[in-house]
mmCIF file of C-alpha atoms and ligand atoms in Angstrom:
data_model
loop_
_atom_site.group_PDB
_atom_site.id
_atom_site.type_symbol
_atom_site.label_atom_id
_atom_site.label_comp_id
_atom_site.label_asym_id
_atom_site.label_seq_id
_atom_site.Cartn_x
_atom_site.Cartn_y
_atom_site.Cartn_z
ATOM 1 C CA MET K 10 -0.065 0.095 0.124
ATOM 2 C CA GLY K 11 1.605 3.368 -1.179
ATOM 3 C CA ASN K 12 -0.696 6.219 -0.467
ATOM 4 C CA LEU K 13 -1.905 7.694 2.990
ATOM 5 C CA VAL K 14 -5.554 6.772 3.714
ATOM 6 C CA VAL K 15 -6.964 9.424 6.025
ATOM 7 C CA ILE K 16 -10.012 8.355 7.750
ATOM 8 C CA THR K 17 -12.339 11.063 9.634
ATOM 9 C CA VAL K 18 -14.852 9.969 12.014
ATOM 10 C CA ALA K 19 -17.655 12.505 12.385
ATOM 11 C CA ASN K 20 -21.505 13.220 13.698
ATOM 12 C CA GLN K 21 -22.333 16.342 15.388
ATOM 13 C CA LYS K 22 -24.476 14.573 17.628
ATOM 14 C CA GLY K 23 -22.623 13.679 20.798
ATOM 15 C CA GLY K 24 -22.192 10.325 22.598
ATOM 16 C CA VAL K 25 -22.792 8.220 19.402
ATOM 17 C CA GLY K 26 -19.401 6.208 19.705
ATOM 18 C CA LYS K 27 -17.100 8.733 17.758
ATOM 19 C CA THR K 28 -14.240 8.077 19.611
ATOM 20 C CA THR K 29 -14.936 4.504 20.574
ATOM 21 C CA THR K 30 -14.913 4.007 16.944
ATOM 22 C CA ALA K 31 -11.676 6.041 16.033
ATOM 23 C CA VAL K 32 -9.732 4.780 18.817
ATOM 24 C CA THR K 33 -10.787 1.070 18.131
ATOM 25 C CA LEU K 34 -10.404 1.390 14.405
ATOM 26 C CA ALA K 35 -7.000 2.848 14.600
ATOM 27 C CA HIS K 36 -5.813 -0.073 17.082
ATOM 28 C CA GLY K 37 -7.422 -2.334 14.680
ATOM 29 C CA LEU K 38 -5.341 -1.368 11.691
ATOM 30 C CA ALA K 39 -2.500 -1.040 13.276
ATOM 31 C CA ARG K 40 -3.041 -4.992 14.560
ATOM 32 C CA GLN K 41 -3.151 -5.805 10.697
ATOM 33 C CA ASN K 42 0.602 -4.383 10.669
ATOM 34 C CA TYR K 43 -0.194 -1.173 9.357
ATOM 35 C CA ASN K 44 1.322 2.240 10.598
ATOM 36 C CA VAL K 45 -1.528 4.716 12.174
ATOM 37 C CA LEU K 46 -1.471 7.987 13.274
ATOM 38 C CA LEU K 47 -4.665 8.969 15.488
ATOM 39 C CA VAL K 48 -5.401 12.507 15.720
ATOM 40 C CA ASP K 49 -7.675 14.032 18.078
ATOM 41 C CA LEU K 50 -9.261 17.158 17.046
ATOM 42 C CA ASP K 51 -12.014 17.198 19.745
ATOM 43 C CA PRO K 52 -11.128 19.539 23.154
ATOM 44 C CA GLN K 53 -12.533 16.644 25.270
ATOM 45 C CA GLY K 54 -9.005 14.888 24.482
ATOM 46 C CA GLN K 55 -10.644 11.500 24.722
ATOM 47 C CA CYS K 56 -8.372 9.351 22.498
ATOM 48 C CA ALA K 57 -5.396 9.525 24.925
ATOM 49 C CA SER K 58 -7.474 8.746 27.953
ATOM 50 C CA LEU K 59 -8.646 5.741 25.903
ATOM 51 C CA LEU K 60 -5.621 4.483 25.242
ATOM 52 C CA GLY K 61 -4.384 5.058 29.044
ATOM 53 C CA LEU K 62 -2.467 7.937 27.862
ATOM 54 C CA ALA K 63 -2.165 11.664 29.177
ATOM 55 C CA GLN K 64 -4.144 14.396 27.669
ATOM 56 C CA GLU K 65 -1.896 16.678 26.199
ATOM 57 C CA PRO K 66 -1.859 20.167 23.803
ATOM 58 C CA GLY K 67 -0.071 18.399 21.311
ATOM 59 C CA VAL K 68 -2.910 19.455 18.249
ATOM 60 C CA PHE K 69 -2.812 23.129 20.192
ATOM 61 C CA ASN K 70 1.326 22.747 19.914
ATOM 62 C CA TYR K 71 1.194 21.583 16.200
ATOM 63 C CA LEU K 72 -1.579 23.967 14.655
ATOM 64 C CA VAL K 73 -1.038 26.967 16.551
ATOM 65 C CA SER K 74 2.464 26.929 18.279
ATOM 66 C CA ASN K 75 4.493 25.130 15.097
ATOM 67 C CA SER K 76 5.571 22.355 16.855
ATOM 68 C CA ARG K 77 7.342 20.089 14.760
ATOM 69 C CA LEU K 78 4.914 16.852 14.446
ATOM 70 C CA ARG K 79 7.880 14.303 15.896
ATOM 71 C CA ASP K 80 7.910 16.607 19.047
ATOM 72 C CA VAL K 81 3.802 16.236 19.633
ATOM 73 C CA VAL K 82 2.820 12.565 18.649
ATOM 74 C CA ARG K 83 3.388 10.006 21.263
ATOM 75 C CA SER K 84 3.827 6.536 20.928
ATOM 76 C CA THR K 85 1.181 4.361 22.688
ATOM 77 C CA GLU K 86 3.331 1.394 23.615
ATOM 78 C CA ARG K 87 1.164 -0.629 20.892
ATOM 79 C CA GLU K 88 3.198 -1.801 17.585
ATOM 80 C CA GLY K 89 2.321 0.455 14.857
ATOM 81 C CA LEU K 90 -0.149 2.995 16.681
ATOM 82 C CA TRP K 91 0.704 6.617 17.464
ATOM 83 C CA VAL K 92 -1.550 9.470 18.758
ATOM 84 C CA LEU K 93 -1.342 13.196 18.374
ATOM 85 C CA PRO K 94 -3.104 14.193 21.574
ATOM 86 C CA GLY K 95 -5.473 17.084 22.549
ATOM 87 C CA ASN K 96 -7.230 18.600 25.286
ATOM 88 C CA LYS K 97 -9.141 21.491 26.397
ATOM 89 C CA ARG K 98 -6.527 23.927 24.565
ATOM 90 C CA THR K 99 -7.552 22.171 21.336
ATOM 91 C CA GLU K 100 -10.321 24.945 21.696
ATOM 92 C CA THR K 101 -8.209 27.622 21.497
ATOM 93 C CA ALA K 102 -6.314 26.370 18.538
ATOM 94 C CA GLN K 103 -10.309 26.311 16.864
ATOM 95 C CA VAL K 104 -10.500 30.148 17.884
ATOM 96 C CA VAL K 105 -6.941 30.849 16.272
ATOM 97 C CA LEU K 106 -7.457 28.853 12.990
ATOM 98 C CA THR K 107 -11.365 30.322 12.736
ATOM 99 C CA ALA K 108 -9.886 34.077 12.626
ATOM 100 C CA GLU K 109 -7.322 32.921 10.140
ATOM 101 C CA GLY K 110 -10.392 31.610 8.122
ATOM 102 C CA ARG K 111 -8.253 28.064 7.574
ATOM 103 C CA ARG K 112 -10.977 25.921 6.923
ATOM 104 C CA LYS K 113 -9.305 23.434 4.423
ATOM 105 C CA ASP K 114 -5.405 23.391 4.702
ATOM 106 C CA ILE K 115 -4.361 22.984 8.688
ATOM 107 C CA LEU K 116 -3.257 19.325 8.187
ATOM 108 C CA THR K 117 -1.769 19.585 4.652
ATOM 109 C CA GLN K 118 2.139 19.374 5.961
ATOM 110 C CA LEU K 119 1.170 16.274 7.929
ATOM 111 C CA PHE K 120 -0.634 14.681 5.014
ATOM 112 C CA ALA K 121 2.810 15.537 2.784
ATOM 113 C CA SER K 122 5.120 13.728 4.919
ATOM 114 C CA PRO K 123 3.399 11.113 6.956
ATOM 115 C CA VAL K 124 6.295 9.855 8.969
ATOM 116 C CA VAL K 125 6.709 9.530 12.604
ATOM 117 C CA ASP K 126 9.535 7.903 14.254
ATOM 118 C CA SER K 127 11.006 7.713 10.903
ATOM 119 C CA VAL K 128 8.224 5.081 10.067
ATOM 120 C CA ARG K 129 6.148 5.893 7.219
ATOM 121 C CA LEU K 130 2.176 6.111 7.840
ATOM 122 C CA HIS K 131 -0.528 3.965 6.266
ATOM 123 C CA TYR K 132 -3.198 5.517 7.825
ATOM 124 C CA VAL K 133 -4.458 9.023 9.648
ATOM 125 C CA VAL K 134 -7.437 8.633 11.815
ATOM 126 C CA MET K 135 -9.265 11.575 13.043
ATOM 127 C CA ASP K 136 -11.690 11.654 15.683
ATOM 128 C CA THR K 137 -13.738 15.040 15.845
ATOM 129 C CA ALA K 138 -16.034 16.796 18.279
ATOM 130 C CA PRO K 139 -19.824 17.077 18.283
ATOM 131 C CA ALA K 140 -19.794 20.355 16.827
ATOM 132 C CA VAL K 141 -19.519 22.281 13.677
ATOM 133 C CA GLY K 142 -16.273 24.143 13.342
ATOM 134 C CA VAL K 143 -12.890 24.712 11.729
ATOM 135 C CA LEU K 144 -11.091 21.661 12.940
ATOM 136 C CA GLN K 145 -14.054 19.524 11.925
ATOM 137 C CA ALA K 146 -14.400 21.087 8.446
ATOM 138 C CA ASN K 147 -10.566 20.387 7.863
ATOM 139 C CA ALA K 148 -11.230 16.917 9.262
ATOM 140 C CA LEU K 149 -14.057 16.584 6.541
ATOM 141 C CA TYR K 150 -12.113 18.144 4.016
ATOM 142 C CA ALA K 151 -9.475 15.657 3.879
ATOM 143 C CA ALA K 152 -10.686 12.582 4.683
ATOM 144 C CA ASP K 153 -11.693 9.224 2.191
ATOM 145 C CA PRO K 154 -13.269 7.556 3.647
ATOM 146 C CA LEU K 155 -15.589 9.273 6.071
ATOM 147 C CA ILE K 156 -17.325 7.125 8.563
ATOM 148 C CA LEU K 157 -20.200 8.433 10.366
ATOM 149 C CA PRO K 158 -21.269 6.696 13.762
ATOM 150 C CA ALA K 159 -25.252 6.995 14.313
ATOM 151 C CA ALA K 160 -26.840 6.083 17.779
ATOM 152 C CA LEU K 161 -29.644 3.897 17.014
ATOM 153 C CA ASP K 162 -31.583 4.660 19.857
ATOM 154 C CA PHE K 163 -31.827 8.357 19.549
ATOM 155 C CA LEU K 164 -32.407 10.627 15.869
ATOM 156 C CA ALA K 165 -29.756 8.445 14.162
ATOM 157 C CA LEU K 166 -30.949 9.553 10.753
ATOM 158 C CA GLU K 167 -30.947 13.485 11.598
ATOM 159 C CA GLY K 168 -27.335 13.236 12.758
ATOM 160 C CA VAL K 169 -25.968 11.298 9.792
ATOM 161 C CA ALA K 170 -27.754 14.265 7.481
ATOM 162 C CA GLU K 171 -26.290 17.078 9.434
ATOM 163 C CA VAL K 172 -22.986 16.104 8.837
ATOM 164 C CA LEU K 173 -23.623 15.388 5.210
ATOM 165 C CA ASN K 174 -25.124 18.975 4.692
ATOM 166 C CA THR K 175 -21.786 20.126 6.476
ATOM 167 C CA LEU K 176 -19.594 18.428 3.718
ATOM 168 C CA ASP K 177 -21.573 19.441 1.003
ATOM 169 C CA ALA K 178 -21.084 22.951 2.159
ATOM 170 C CA LEU K 179 -17.360 22.455 1.541
ATOM 171 C CA GLN K 180 -18.024 21.823 -2.036
ATOM 172 C CA ARG K 181 -15.005 19.137 -2.142
ATOM 173 C CA PRO K 182 -13.368 18.544 -5.555
ATOM 174 C CA SER K 183 -13.847 14.811 -5.182
ATOM 175 C CA PRO K 184 -16.448 13.712 -2.421
ATOM 176 C CA PRO K 185 -15.204 10.836 -0.287
ATOM 177 C CA VAL K 186 -16.408 7.716 0.418
ATOM 178 C CA VAL K 187 -19.171 7.607 2.966
ATOM 179 C CA ARG K 188 -19.957 5.059 5.576
ATOM 180 C CA VAL K 189 -22.634 5.286 8.123
ATOM 181 C CA LEU K 190 -21.761 2.992 11.263
ATOM 182 C CA PRO K 191 -24.543 2.258 13.422
ATOM 183 C CA THR K 192 -23.665 1.932 17.289
ATOM 184 C CA PHE K 193 -25.613 1.389 20.282
ATOM 185 C CA TYR K 194 -27.785 -1.320 18.418
ATOM 186 C CA ASP K 195 -30.402 -3.113 20.749
ATOM 187 C CA GLU K 196 -32.505 -5.483 18.744
ATOM 188 C CA VAL K 197 -34.963 -5.936 21.685
ATOM 189 C CA THR K 198 -36.279 -2.204 21.096
ATOM 190 C CA ARG K 199 -38.410 -1.325 18.132
ATOM 191 C CA GLU K 200 -36.920 2.067 18.086
ATOM 192 C CA SER K 201 -33.291 0.505 17.556
ATOM 193 C CA LYS K 202 -34.687 -2.037 14.635
ATOM 194 C CA SER K 203 -36.660 0.907 13.004
ATOM 195 C CA ASN K 204 -33.976 3.529 12.900
ATOM 196 C CA LEU K 205 -31.512 0.454 11.582
ATOM 197 C CA ALA K 206 -33.953 -0.058 8.348
ATOM 198 C CA ARG K 207 -34.387 3.978 7.877
ATOM 199 C CA LEU K 208 -30.595 4.278 7.917
ATOM 200 C CA HIS K 209 -30.020 0.996 5.078
ATOM 201 C CA GLU K 210 -33.459 2.699 3.274
ATOM 202 C CA ALA K 211 -31.774 6.596 3.721
ATOM 203 C CA PHE K 212 -28.137 5.000 2.332
ATOM 204 C CA PRO K 213 -28.286 2.223 0.366
ATOM 205 C CA ASN K 214 -24.649 -0.049 0.461
ATOM 206 C CA ALA K 215 -23.280 2.606 2.500
ATOM 207 C CA VAL K 216 -24.512 1.101 6.258
ATOM 208 C CA LEU K 217 -21.451 -1.139 8.011
ATOM 209 C CA GLY K 218 -22.471 -3.027 11.259
ATOM 210 C CA PRO K 219 -24.158 -2.535 13.348
ATOM 211 C CA ILE K 220 -22.184 -2.392 16.299
ATOM 212 C CA HIS K 221 -24.400 -3.314 19.663
ATOM 213 C CA ARG K 222 -24.825 -1.684 22.744
ATOM 214 C CA ALA K 223 -22.190 -3.139 24.910
ATOM 215 C CA THR K 224 -21.213 -2.429 28.360
ATOM 216 C CA ILE K 225 -18.127 -3.674 27.881
ATOM 217 C CA LEU K 226 -17.194 -0.716 25.557
ATOM 218 C CA ARG K 227 -17.581 1.497 28.526
ATOM 219 C CA GLU K 228 -15.248 -0.487 30.574
ATOM 220 C CA CYS K 229 -12.620 -0.232 28.002
ATOM 221 C CA ALA K 230 -12.528 3.513 28.394
ATOM 222 C CA ALA K 231 -12.284 3.244 31.844
ATOM 223 C CA LEU K 232 -9.542 1.050 31.402
ATOM 224 C CA GLY K 233 -7.651 2.700 29.020
ATOM 225 C CA ARG K 234 -7.665 -0.037 27.068
ATOM 226 C CA THR K 235 -9.396 -1.261 23.705
ATOM 227 C CA ILE K 236 -11.491 -3.606 22.891
ATOM 228 C CA PHE K 237 -8.968 -5.765 21.088
ATOM 229 C CA GLU K 238 -7.072 -5.633 24.713
ATOM 230 C CA HIS K 239 -9.605 -6.193 27.137
ATOM 231 C CA ALA K 240 -12.123 -8.552 25.655
ATOM 232 C CA PRO K 241 -10.755 -9.764 21.854
ATOM 233 C CA GLU K 242 -13.299 -12.536 22.190
ATOM 234 C CA SER K 243 -16.109 -10.514 22.516
ATOM 235 C CA ARG K 244 -19.210 -9.498 20.282
ATOM 236 C CA ALA K 245 -17.881 -5.856 20.402
ATOM 237 C CA ALA K 246 -14.444 -6.918 19.318
ATOM 238 C CA GLN K 247 -15.383 -8.965 16.567
ATOM 239 C CA GLU K 248 -18.084 -5.892 15.092
ATOM 240 C CA TYR K 249 -15.424 -3.434 15.169
ATOM 241 C CA GLY K 250 -12.871 -6.447 13.356
ATOM 242 C CA ALA K 251 -15.468 -6.003 10.496
ATOM 243 C CA VAL K 252 -15.121 -2.350 10.466
ATOM 244 C CA VAL K 253 -11.423 -2.591 10.294
ATOM 245 C CA ALA K 254 -11.754 -5.279 7.509
ATOM 246 C CA GLY K 255 -14.145 -3.014 5.840
ATOM 247 C CA VAL K 256 -11.545 -0.262 5.551
ATOM 248 C CA THR K 257 -8.449 -2.299 4.209
ATOM 249 C CA ASP K 258 -10.615 -3.932 1.744
ATOM 250 C CA GLU K 259 -11.823 -0.660 -0.062
HETATM 251 N N1 ATP S 310 -21.555 0.366 21.192
HETATM 252 C C1 ATP S 310 -21.635 0.905 22.661
HETATM 253 N N2 ATP S 310 -22.262 0.448 23.318
HETATM 254 C C2 ATP S 310 -22.510 0.709 24.713
HETATM 255 N N3 ATP S 310 -21.564 2.035 25.515
HETATM 256 C C3 ATP S 310 -20.749 2.486 24.244
HETATM 257 C C4 ATP S 310 -20.892 2.155 22.923
HETATM 258 N N4 ATP S 310 -19.809 2.864 22.123
HETATM 259 C C5 ATP S 310 -19.501 3.845 22.866
HETATM 260 N N5 ATP S 310 -19.904 3.622 24.153
HETATM 261 C C6 ATP S 310 -19.667 4.520 25.746
HETATM 262 O O1 ATP S 310 -20.884 5.662 25.504
HETATM 263 C C7 ATP S 310 -19.996 6.557 25.484
HETATM 264 C C8 ATP S 310 -20.146 7.883 24.791
HETATM 265 O O2 ATP S 310 -19.458 7.156 23.585
HETATM 266 P P1 ATP S 310 -18.014 8.102 22.455
HETATM 267 O O3 ATP S 310 -16.978 8.705 23.536
HETATM 268 O O4 ATP S 310 -17.422 7.345 22.003
HETATM 269 O O5 ATP S 310 -18.940 8.948 21.774
HETATM 270 P P2 ATP S 310 -18.212 10.046 21.044
HETATM 271 O O6 ATP S 310 -19.522 10.340 20.125
HETATM 272 O O7 ATP S 310 -17.215 9.992 20.946
HETATM 273 O O8 ATP S 310 -18.905 11.274 22.292
HETATM 274 P P3 ATP S 310 -18.709 12.899 21.940
HETATM 275 O O9 ATP S 310 -19.854 13.408 21.163
HETATM 276 O O10 ATP S 310 -18.792 13.423 23.533
HETATM 277 O O11 ATP S 310 -17.177 12.968 21.568
HETATM 278 C C9 ATP S 310 -19.018 6.596 26.208
HETATM 279 O O12 ATP S 310 -18.948 6.321 27.501
HETATM 280 C C10 ATP S 310 -18.497 5.264 25.489
HETATM 281 O O13 ATP S 310 -17.708 4.249 26.580
HETATM 282 MG MG1 MG S 311 -15.782 11.671 21.656
#
C-alpha cells in the first residue's frame, strides 16, 4: 500500500460512539501491521484517555505553536499506533484557526510527509468533536473514507444528514466514500430496529455494522484499553473487527 489513507470519524451529535470508533479502528488497523496515527481534534481530549495515556496540548502545539510533528506525537506502546493527543487547549487552536479562516489546509503538512519515528504512515484516523467548526471542517475536507457513527436509539438519521450537509457546504472537488456505522444497536427495542431499517433505506450500500450496545466498551474506556486488548473474544471486538476489515478491503 503506497498512499496515505485519511479516515475521519464524525457526527455533530454527541455520545454516538465517535471516539470509541476512532480509537478502536486505529488500533485494529495497527494490529493488521499498518502504521497508524490517531489525531484527536476534539477538545475533550479523550483519544489519549481511551489508550491509557495523558491528555496533552499536542494539537494546539502542532497547529498554533508550530511544534514539529515528532515533538508532539506520542507512542502508544502499541506496535504501529501513534497518537497526536489533544486537550482543552484544542479549543483555543480552533479560535485562532477560525480567525485565520483556515477551513481546508491545516493538516496539509502532515499529509505531505506522513512520517513518525522514521516510519511511513499508512493511515491517519481523525476523531472530531460533536460540533461544527474549523477543525471538523478540515477533517471532513481531508477524509476518504468518512465514517459516521449513528446511535440507533436517538435521531440517527438526523445526525448523519447534518454531517452530510456540512460536507456539501465544503464543496470538495471529489467527495469521499461515506460509510454510516450504526451504534448502540439493541435488537430488543423496536426503535433501534426501525432506526436501523431507516438508515439502510436512506443510505443503500453505505451502512456498516451494526455495533451492538455493549457495556464492555464503557469498561474499556475506563481502563484505557481497547476492546482488542480487554476482550478480544467479545462480540464488540468482532463487530469492530469487521469495521477494520471493511476499511482495509476498500
Ligand atoms: N456500542 C456501545 N455500547 C455501549 N456503550 C458505548 C458504545 N460505544 C460507546 N459507548 C460508550 O458511550 C459513551 C460515548 O461514547 P463515545 O465517547 O465514543 O462517543 P462520542 O460520539 O465520541 O462522544 P462525544 O460526542 O462526546 O465526543 C462512552 O462512555 C463510551 O464508552
Ligand atoms: Mg468523542
